[in-house]
Amino acid sequence: MTARVLWDMVDGPMPRGLLGVGDPDVHDIDGQWTMFLGGFSTRFRNRLYRAKLVEGAWVFDTDSRGRVAALAPDAPRGSWDAGGMHTPSYVPPAGGHGERIYYTGRLTSKHYGPKSRYSIGVLERRDGEWVRRDSPVIVGDSRRSSVLEPLVVYAEGRYRMWYQANPHEVGPGELPDYELRYTESSDGLTGWTPPAVFADSSEGFFDNTVVRRGDEWVMVLARGSNLHGTPDFPEQGLWWMTARHPSGRRSEWSAPQRLLDTDLPGTPSWFGHGTYGPSLAFEDPESATVFFSGTRRAPHWPVLALQRLLRLRRPPVPSPFFLATGSITVDPGVFQRKST
C-alpha cells in the first residue's frame, strides 16, 4: 500500500487561491479522470472546484489571473447555504436528467459546534454552467438537525443517496455522534423515501463512497477524523464492504473489513489524525486508488508555527486544524466479496 499526498495545508503544494482543499470525488468522465473537491479560498469562502488529470498531474480550472476558479458562484446572502459549499458528489446524466453535483451547504457562520447547521443541495449542469438550486433537497430533523456528506449514485432507475446526520458538527472536546442514513428518489430532487439508518452512531462512520466493479458494488467507509485532537476519539481509518446491488439495506452488504488503520505507528503525519471523504477509482484490473482527505497529526498553530520558523520554514496559515488531500493505492483483489 503506497500513500501519496497531493495538496497539504502545512507542507504544500497548495493551488493558487486556496488555503485548503479536500473532499475529493473522482470520476472517469468521457475518458478523462476528473476530481471534484471542496476548498477554502484565500477569501475565506468554502467553494466547489474541479481538477483534471493531465500527464500524471492534477490540474485545476483557473481564471484569467491563474487562480483556481470555483465551479459556481457563491450562494446569496441569507440563503440556506450562504456559509459555503463542500463535499461534492458527482452524478453523470441519468434517467433523462443532466449532470448533477450534490453537495453539503452550510447555513451558519460556525463550521462546528452546537451553532453549526448543514443541509444537502444540488448543482445542475445547464448550458455549460453549474446552476445552484435555491432550496436544499435533504434537510435535518428535530433530533439530528444537520445533514451532510452526501454520496449519490444512479442505479436501477433510482437516485440512491447515503448521507450523514448529526446534532451538530463535532467541536473541540466532543466525541462524534454520527448516523449514516440512506434514502432514494426517482428524480433525485423530490419524493425521497423516509431515511433508513444504514450505520448507527455506535459504528462511528462519517461518510462513504460506492462504486460499481463488474457484477458487484464496493463501498469504502471512513470515520470522522479527529480534527481537534480530542482524547479517547474512536479508532480512525477506512473500511470496505461489497454487495450485489447498491442497496440501502445493510443486511445485503458484507461485513466491514479494515482497509486502513491510521492509528498504527509509521502512519504519515499528513493523515495521522484520521481520514474522511473517500473516493475509489479502479484505473485498471491491477490498480485501485482510494482518494481521501487527511487530518494532520500536529500541535496547535502557535507551536507548529514556532517549530517551522526554527527550521527556517514558512509557518502555515493559522487554523484550528490542518488538512491534506491524498491517496493510497491498493490491490483490487482486496475487494473480493465476502459473505456476511
Short mmCIF file of C-alpha atoms in Angstrom, two decimals:
data_model
loop_
_atom_site.label_atom_id
_atom_site.label_comp_id
_atom_site.label_asym_id
_atom_site.label_seq_id
_atom_site.Cartn_x
_atom_site.Cartn_y
_atom_site.Cartn_z
CA MET A 1 0.00 0.00 0.00
CA THR A 2 1.52 3.29 -1.14
CA ALA A 3 0.42 6.69 0.20
CA ARG A 4 0.75 9.89 -1.82
CA VAL A 5 -0.07 13.41 -0.69
CA LEU A 6 -1.41 15.78 -3.35
CA TRP A 7 -2.16 19.02 -1.50
CA ASP A 8 -1.21 19.86 2.07
CA MET A 9 -2.02 22.96 4.16
CA VAL A 10 1.29 22.66 6.01
CA ASP A 11 3.91 21.41 3.56
CA GLY A 12 2.17 22.24 0.32
CA PRO A 13 1.83 22.43 -2.52
CA MET A 14 -1.43 24.35 -2.49
CA PRO A 15 -3.24 25.57 -5.62
CA ARG A 16 -3.07 29.32 -6.11
CA GLY A 17 -6.09 30.94 -4.49
CA LEU A 18 -6.76 28.17 -1.96
CA LEU A 19 -5.80 27.82 1.70
CA GLY A 20 -7.09 24.25 1.97
CA VAL A 21 -8.69 21.61 -0.21
CA GLY A 22 -10.40 18.28 0.46
CA ASP A 23 -13.44 16.05 -0.14
CA PRO A 24 -12.08 14.51 -3.38
CA ASP A 25 -14.72 12.94 -5.64
CA VAL A 26 -13.06 11.18 -8.59
CA HIS A 27 -14.73 10.00 -11.83
CA ASP A 28 -13.79 8.91 -15.33
CA ILE A 29 -15.82 11.35 -17.45
CA ASP A 30 -15.63 10.64 -21.19
CA GLY A 31 -12.20 9.09 -20.79
CA GLN A 32 -10.85 11.94 -18.64
CA TRP A 33 -10.11 11.40 -14.95
CA THR A 34 -11.82 14.29 -13.16
CA MET A 35 -11.81 15.26 -9.49
CA PHE A 36 -14.39 17.48 -7.80
CA LEU A 37 -13.32 19.00 -4.49
CA GLY A 38 -14.34 21.33 -1.72
CA GLY A 39 -11.88 24.08 -0.89
CA PHE A 40 -11.31 27.05 1.39
CA SER A 41 -10.32 30.07 -0.66
CA THR A 42 -7.93 32.88 0.23
CA ARG A 43 -11.07 34.98 0.51
CA PHE A 44 -12.20 32.68 3.32
CA ARG A 45 -15.04 31.04 1.42
CA ASN A 46 -15.94 27.35 1.14
CA ARG A 47 -16.46 26.61 -2.56
CA LEU A 48 -16.51 23.70 -5.01
CA TYR A 49 -13.71 23.14 -7.54
CA ARG A 50 -12.67 20.81 -10.36
CA ALA A 51 -9.31 19.34 -11.38
CA LYS A 52 -8.39 17.04 -14.27
CA LEU A 53 -5.58 14.52 -14.53
CA VAL A 54 -3.20 15.74 -17.25
CA GLU A 55 0.04 13.84 -17.91
CA GLY A 56 0.06 12.44 -14.40
CA ALA A 57 -0.71 15.72 -12.59
CA TRP A 58 -3.99 17.12 -11.31
CA VAL A 59 -4.68 20.47 -12.94
CA PHE A 60 -7.37 22.81 -11.56
CA ASP A 61 -9.68 25.01 -13.59
CA THR A 62 -8.31 28.55 -13.34
CA ASP A 63 -9.45 32.07 -14.14
CA SER A 64 -7.69 34.66 -16.34
CA ARG A 65 -5.31 35.50 -13.48
CA GLY A 66 -4.25 31.91 -12.99
CA ARG A 67 -6.15 31.49 -9.72
CA VAL A 68 -8.28 28.41 -9.08
CA ALA A 69 -11.82 29.02 -10.37
CA ALA A 70 -14.89 27.90 -8.44
CA LEU A 71 -17.49 25.72 -10.15
CA ALA A 72 -20.36 28.02 -9.23
CA PRO A 73 -20.92 31.49 -7.75
CA ASP A 74 -21.35 31.89 -4.01
CA ALA A 75 -24.87 31.45 -2.67
CA PRO A 76 -26.79 34.67 -1.97
CA ARG A 77 -26.56 36.19 1.48
CA GLY A 78 -29.15 34.73 3.84
CA SER A 79 -29.72 31.56 1.82
CA TRP A 80 -29.65 28.06 3.29
CA ASP A 81 -26.07 27.52 2.03
CA ALA A 82 -24.74 31.06 2.42
CA GLY A 83 -21.94 29.79 4.67
CA GLY A 84 -20.39 27.82 1.83
CA MET A 85 -20.40 24.57 -0.16
CA HIS A 86 -18.33 21.42 0.28
CA THR A 87 -18.30 17.59 -0.12
CA PRO A 88 -19.30 17.31 -3.80
CA SER A 89 -20.82 14.09 -5.17
CA TYR A 90 -20.96 14.00 -8.97
CA VAL A 91 -23.65 12.05 -10.86
CA PRO A 92 -23.44 11.75 -14.67
CA PRO A 93 -26.51 12.21 -16.90
CA ALA A 94 -29.08 9.57 -15.96
CA GLY A 95 -32.80 8.89 -16.02
CA GLY A 96 -33.45 11.64 -18.51
CA HIS A 97 -31.69 14.21 -16.34
CA GLY A 98 -28.39 16.01 -16.90
CA GLU A 99 -25.19 16.09 -14.88
CA ARG A 100 -25.51 16.93 -11.21
CA ILE A 101 -23.31 17.61 -8.22
CA TYR A 102 -24.85 17.04 -4.81
CA TYR A 103 -23.12 18.93 -2.01
CA THR A 104 -23.24 19.99 1.61
CA GLY A 105 -24.32 23.58 2.22
CA ARG A 106 -23.64 25.43 5.46
CA LEU A 107 -26.19 27.94 6.74
CA THR A 108 -24.28 29.27 9.74
CA SER A 109 -21.02 31.16 10.18
CA LYS A 110 -19.92 28.42 12.60
CA HIS A 111 -18.20 25.44 10.99
CA TYR A 112 -18.62 23.19 14.04
CA GLY A 113 -20.18 23.12 17.49
CA PRO A 114 -23.82 23.47 18.60
CA LYS A 115 -24.41 26.57 16.47
CA SER A 116 -23.44 24.89 13.17
CA ARG A 117 -26.12 23.80 10.70
CA TYR A 118 -25.86 21.93 7.38
CA SER A 119 -28.21 20.73 4.61
CA ILE A 120 -27.77 18.97 1.27
CA GLY A 121 -28.31 20.65 -2.09
CA VAL A 122 -27.54 20.15 -5.76
CA LEU A 123 -25.94 21.90 -8.73
CA GLU A 124 -27.31 21.11 -12.20
CA ARG A 125 -25.42 21.47 -15.46
CA ARG A 126 -27.29 23.86 -17.78
CA ASP A 127 -25.90 25.35 -21.00
CA GLY A 128 -22.36 24.56 -19.89
CA GLU A 129 -22.74 26.17 -16.46
CA TRP A 130 -23.28 24.71 -13.00
CA VAL A 131 -26.50 26.21 -11.65
CA ARG A 132 -27.43 26.08 -7.97
CA ARG A 133 -30.98 25.19 -6.92
CA ASP A 134 -32.49 27.66 -4.47
CA SER A 135 -33.69 25.03 -1.98
CA PRO A 136 -31.97 22.02 -0.38
CA VAL A 137 -33.06 18.51 -1.32
CA ILE A 138 -32.39 16.96 2.12
CA VAL A 139 -32.64 18.70 5.50
CA GLY A 140 -32.19 17.62 9.10
CA ASP A 141 -34.85 16.85 11.65
CA SER A 142 -35.53 17.75 15.28
CA ARG A 143 -33.20 15.02 16.57
CA ARG A 144 -30.38 15.47 14.08
CA SER A 145 -30.57 18.97 12.67
CA SER A 146 -27.55 18.74 10.36
CA VAL A 147 -27.22 16.52 7.28
CA LEU A 148 -24.03 16.43 5.24
CA GLU A 149 -21.52 14.29 3.31
CA PRO A 150 -23.89 13.16 0.51
CA LEU A 151 -22.85 10.25 -1.68
CA VAL A 152 -25.19 9.75 -4.63
CA VAL A 153 -25.23 7.08 -7.35
CA TYR A 154 -27.84 6.42 -10.01
CA ALA A 155 -28.58 2.71 -10.36
CA GLU A 156 -31.51 0.51 -11.29
CA GLY A 157 -33.67 3.52 -12.14
CA ARG A 158 -33.18 5.35 -8.83
CA TYR A 159 -31.03 8.10 -7.36
CA ARG A 160 -29.55 6.50 -4.24
CA MET A 161 -28.10 8.69 -1.50
CA TRP A 162 -26.11 7.88 1.60
CA TYR A 163 -25.52 10.80 3.93
CA GLN A 164 -24.56 11.63 7.49
CA ALA A 165 -26.92 13.09 10.08
CA ASN A 166 -25.80 14.57 13.39
CA PRO A 167 -26.98 17.00 16.08
CA HIS A 168 -24.13 19.33 15.02
CA GLU A 169 -20.61 19.03 13.67
CA VAL A 170 -18.18 17.91 16.36
CA GLY A 171 -16.33 20.69 18.18
CA PRO A 172 -13.24 20.67 20.43
CA GLY A 173 -13.52 18.18 23.30
CA GLU A 174 -16.62 16.46 21.84
CA LEU A 175 -16.91 12.85 20.77
CA PRO A 176 -18.72 12.10 17.49
CA ASP A 177 -22.40 11.23 17.21
CA TYR A 178 -22.72 10.23 13.55
CA GLU A 179 -25.55 8.33 11.90
CA LEU A 180 -25.15 7.19 8.30
CA ARG A 181 -28.53 7.23 6.55
CA TYR A 182 -29.89 6.07 3.18
CA THR A 183 -32.69 7.42 1.00
CA GLU A 184 -33.66 7.18 -2.67
CA SER A 185 -35.71 9.05 -5.26
CA SER A 186 -36.86 8.53 -8.83
CA ASP A 187 -35.86 12.03 -9.99
CA GLY A 188 -33.15 12.84 -7.43
CA LEU A 189 -34.87 16.03 -6.33
CA THR A 190 -38.21 15.14 -4.79
CA GLY A 191 -40.06 12.17 -3.36
CA TRP A 192 -37.15 10.91 -1.27
CA THR A 193 -38.03 7.82 0.73
CA PRO A 194 -38.08 8.10 4.53
CA PRO A 195 -34.43 7.86 5.62
CA ALA A 196 -33.25 4.47 6.87
CA VAL A 197 -30.34 4.08 9.26
CA PHE A 198 -27.52 2.39 7.37
CA ALA A 199 -24.90 2.64 10.17
CA ASP A 200 -25.77 3.85 13.66
CA SER A 201 -23.65 6.02 15.94
CA SER A 202 -22.01 3.02 17.59
CA GLU A 203 -20.01 2.36 14.40
CA GLY A 204 -18.93 5.96 14.04
CA PHE A 205 -18.89 6.07 10.23
CA PHE A 206 -18.76 9.63 8.94
CA ASP A 207 -19.10 9.15 5.18
CA ASN A 208 -18.61 6.70 2.33
CA THR A 209 -18.22 6.08 -1.37
CA VAL A 210 -19.95 3.46 -3.54
CA VAL A 211 -18.52 2.23 -6.86
CA ARG A 212 -19.57 -0.48 -9.28
CA ARG A 213 -16.93 -3.08 -10.11
CA GLY A 214 -18.01 -5.74 -12.59
CA ASP A 215 -21.09 -7.51 -11.24
CA GLU A 216 -20.76 -6.18 -7.70
CA TRP A 217 -20.61 -2.90 -5.80
CA VAL A 218 -17.83 -1.80 -3.46
CA MET A 219 -18.33 0.61 -0.56
CA VAL A 220 -15.47 2.33 1.28
CA LEU A 221 -16.36 3.97 4.59
CA ALA A 222 -14.49 6.42 6.81
CA ARG A 223 -14.90 7.54 10.37
CA GLY A 224 -14.79 11.27 11.04
CA SER A 225 -11.20 12.32 11.63
CA ASN A 226 -10.04 13.70 14.96
CA LEU A 227 -9.94 17.33 13.86
CA HIS A 228 -9.37 18.79 17.32
CA GLY A 229 -7.08 16.15 18.85
CA THR A 230 -9.76 15.05 21.33
CA PRO A 231 -8.66 12.28 23.73
CA ASP A 232 -10.33 8.84 23.52
CA PHE A 233 -11.59 9.52 20.00
CA PRO A 234 -12.77 6.41 18.07
CA GLU A 235 -10.24 4.45 16.03
CA GLN A 236 -9.52 6.01 12.66
CA GLY A 237 -9.10 4.62 9.16
CA LEU A 238 -11.01 3.16 6.22
CA TRP A 239 -13.26 0.11 5.91
CA TRP A 240 -14.85 -1.63 2.91
CA MET A 241 -17.88 -3.78 2.12
CA THR A 242 -19.33 -5.36 -1.03
CA ALA A 243 -22.83 -6.19 -2.32
CA ARG A 244 -24.54 -7.48 -5.47
CA HIS A 245 -26.70 -4.35 -5.63
CA PRO A 246 -26.29 -0.76 -4.31
CA SER A 247 -28.82 -1.49 -1.60
CA GLY A 248 -29.87 0.70 1.29
CA ARG A 249 -30.33 -2.45 3.35
CA ARG A 250 -27.29 -3.09 5.45
CA SER A 251 -28.04 -6.83 5.55
CA GLU A 252 -27.30 -7.06 1.81
CA TRP A 253 -23.72 -5.89 2.30
CA SER A 254 -20.79 -7.92 3.56
CA ALA A 255 -19.33 -7.22 6.99
CA PRO A 256 -16.95 -4.20 7.19
CA GLN A 257 -13.30 -5.09 6.66
CA ARG A 258 -10.46 -2.80 7.75
CA LEU A 259 -8.62 -1.32 4.78
CA LEU A 260 -6.50 1.35 6.52
CA ASP A 261 -5.59 1.83 10.20
CA THR A 262 -4.28 5.37 10.71
CA ASP A 263 -3.51 4.71 14.39
CA LEU A 264 -0.64 2.38 13.51
CA PRO A 265 2.96 3.53 14.02
CA GLY A 266 4.50 4.82 10.82
CA THR A 267 1.33 6.44 9.51
CA PRO A 268 2.30 9.58 7.55
CA SER A 269 1.71 12.70 9.63
CA TRP A 270 -0.48 14.29 6.95
CA PHE A 271 -3.30 11.85 7.80
CA GLY A 272 -2.16 10.80 11.27
CA HIS A 273 -5.39 12.04 12.91
CA GLY A 274 -7.64 10.18 10.52
CA THR A 275 -9.18 10.21 7.07
CA TYR A 276 -12.58 11.06 5.61
CA GLY A 277 -14.24 11.78 2.27
CA PRO A 278 -13.10 8.61 0.45
CA SER A 279 -13.38 8.21 -3.31
CA LEU A 280 -12.49 4.93 -5.03
CA ALA A 281 -11.16 4.66 -8.59
CA PHE A 282 -10.45 1.41 -10.43
CA GLU A 283 -7.96 2.53 -13.07
CA ASP A 284 -7.38 -0.97 -14.49
CA PRO A 285 -7.74 -4.60 -13.31
CA GLU A 286 -4.49 -4.33 -11.36
CA SER A 287 -4.78 -0.85 -9.87
CA ALA A 288 -7.20 0.66 -7.35
CA THR A 289 -6.76 4.06 -5.73
CA VAL A 290 -8.58 5.47 -2.73
CA PHE A 291 -8.50 9.26 -2.58
CA PHE A 292 -9.37 10.96 0.71
CA SER A 293 -8.95 13.96 2.99
CA GLY A 294 -6.50 13.57 5.84
CA THR A 295 -6.20 15.42 9.14
CA ARG A 296 -2.60 16.16 10.09
CA ARG A 297 -1.12 14.99 13.37
CA ALA A 298 0.31 18.30 14.54
CA PRO A 299 0.40 20.63 17.57
CA HIS A 300 -1.78 23.73 17.73
CA TRP A 301 -0.83 26.53 15.36
CA PRO A 302 1.40 28.66 17.66
CA VAL A 303 3.62 25.67 18.48
CA LEU A 304 3.63 24.42 14.90
CA ALA A 305 4.48 27.89 13.58
CA LEU A 306 7.39 28.21 16.02
CA GLN A 307 8.70 24.77 15.14
CA ARG A 308 8.74 25.65 11.45
CA LEU A 309 10.32 29.06 11.97
CA LEU A 310 13.13 27.44 13.97
CA ARG A 311 13.73 25.20 10.94
CA LEU A 312 13.65 28.28 8.67
CA ARG A 313 10.41 27.15 7.11
CA ARG A 314 7.32 29.26 6.48
CA PRO A 315 4.54 28.71 9.06
CA PRO A 316 1.13 27.63 7.79
CA VAL A 317 -1.91 29.88 7.76
CA PRO A 318 -3.45 29.99 11.27
CA SER A 319 -6.08 27.25 11.55
CA PRO A 320 -7.69 25.12 14.30
CA PHE A 321 -6.63 22.03 12.31
CA PHE A 322 -4.68 21.21 9.15
CA LEU A 323 -5.98 19.13 6.27
CA ALA A 324 -4.43 17.43 3.27
CA THR A 325 -5.72 15.56 0.24
CA GLY A 326 -4.02 12.43 -0.99
CA SER A 327 -4.43 8.80 -1.88
CA ILE A 328 -3.39 5.23 -1.24
CA THR A 329 -3.02 2.52 -3.86
CA VAL A 330 -4.33 -0.92 -3.01
CA ASP A 331 -4.56 -4.32 -4.64
CA PRO A 332 -8.03 -4.57 -6.25
CA GLY A 333 -8.14 -8.16 -5.06
CA VAL A 334 -8.71 -6.81 -1.55
CA PHE A 335 -12.29 -6.02 -2.55
CA GLN A 336 -13.34 -9.59 -3.28
CA ARG A 337 -16.85 -10.13 -1.96
CA LYS A 338 -17.20 -11.87 1.40
CA SER A 339 -20.49 -13.21 2.65
CA THR A 340 -21.96 -11.80 5.82
#
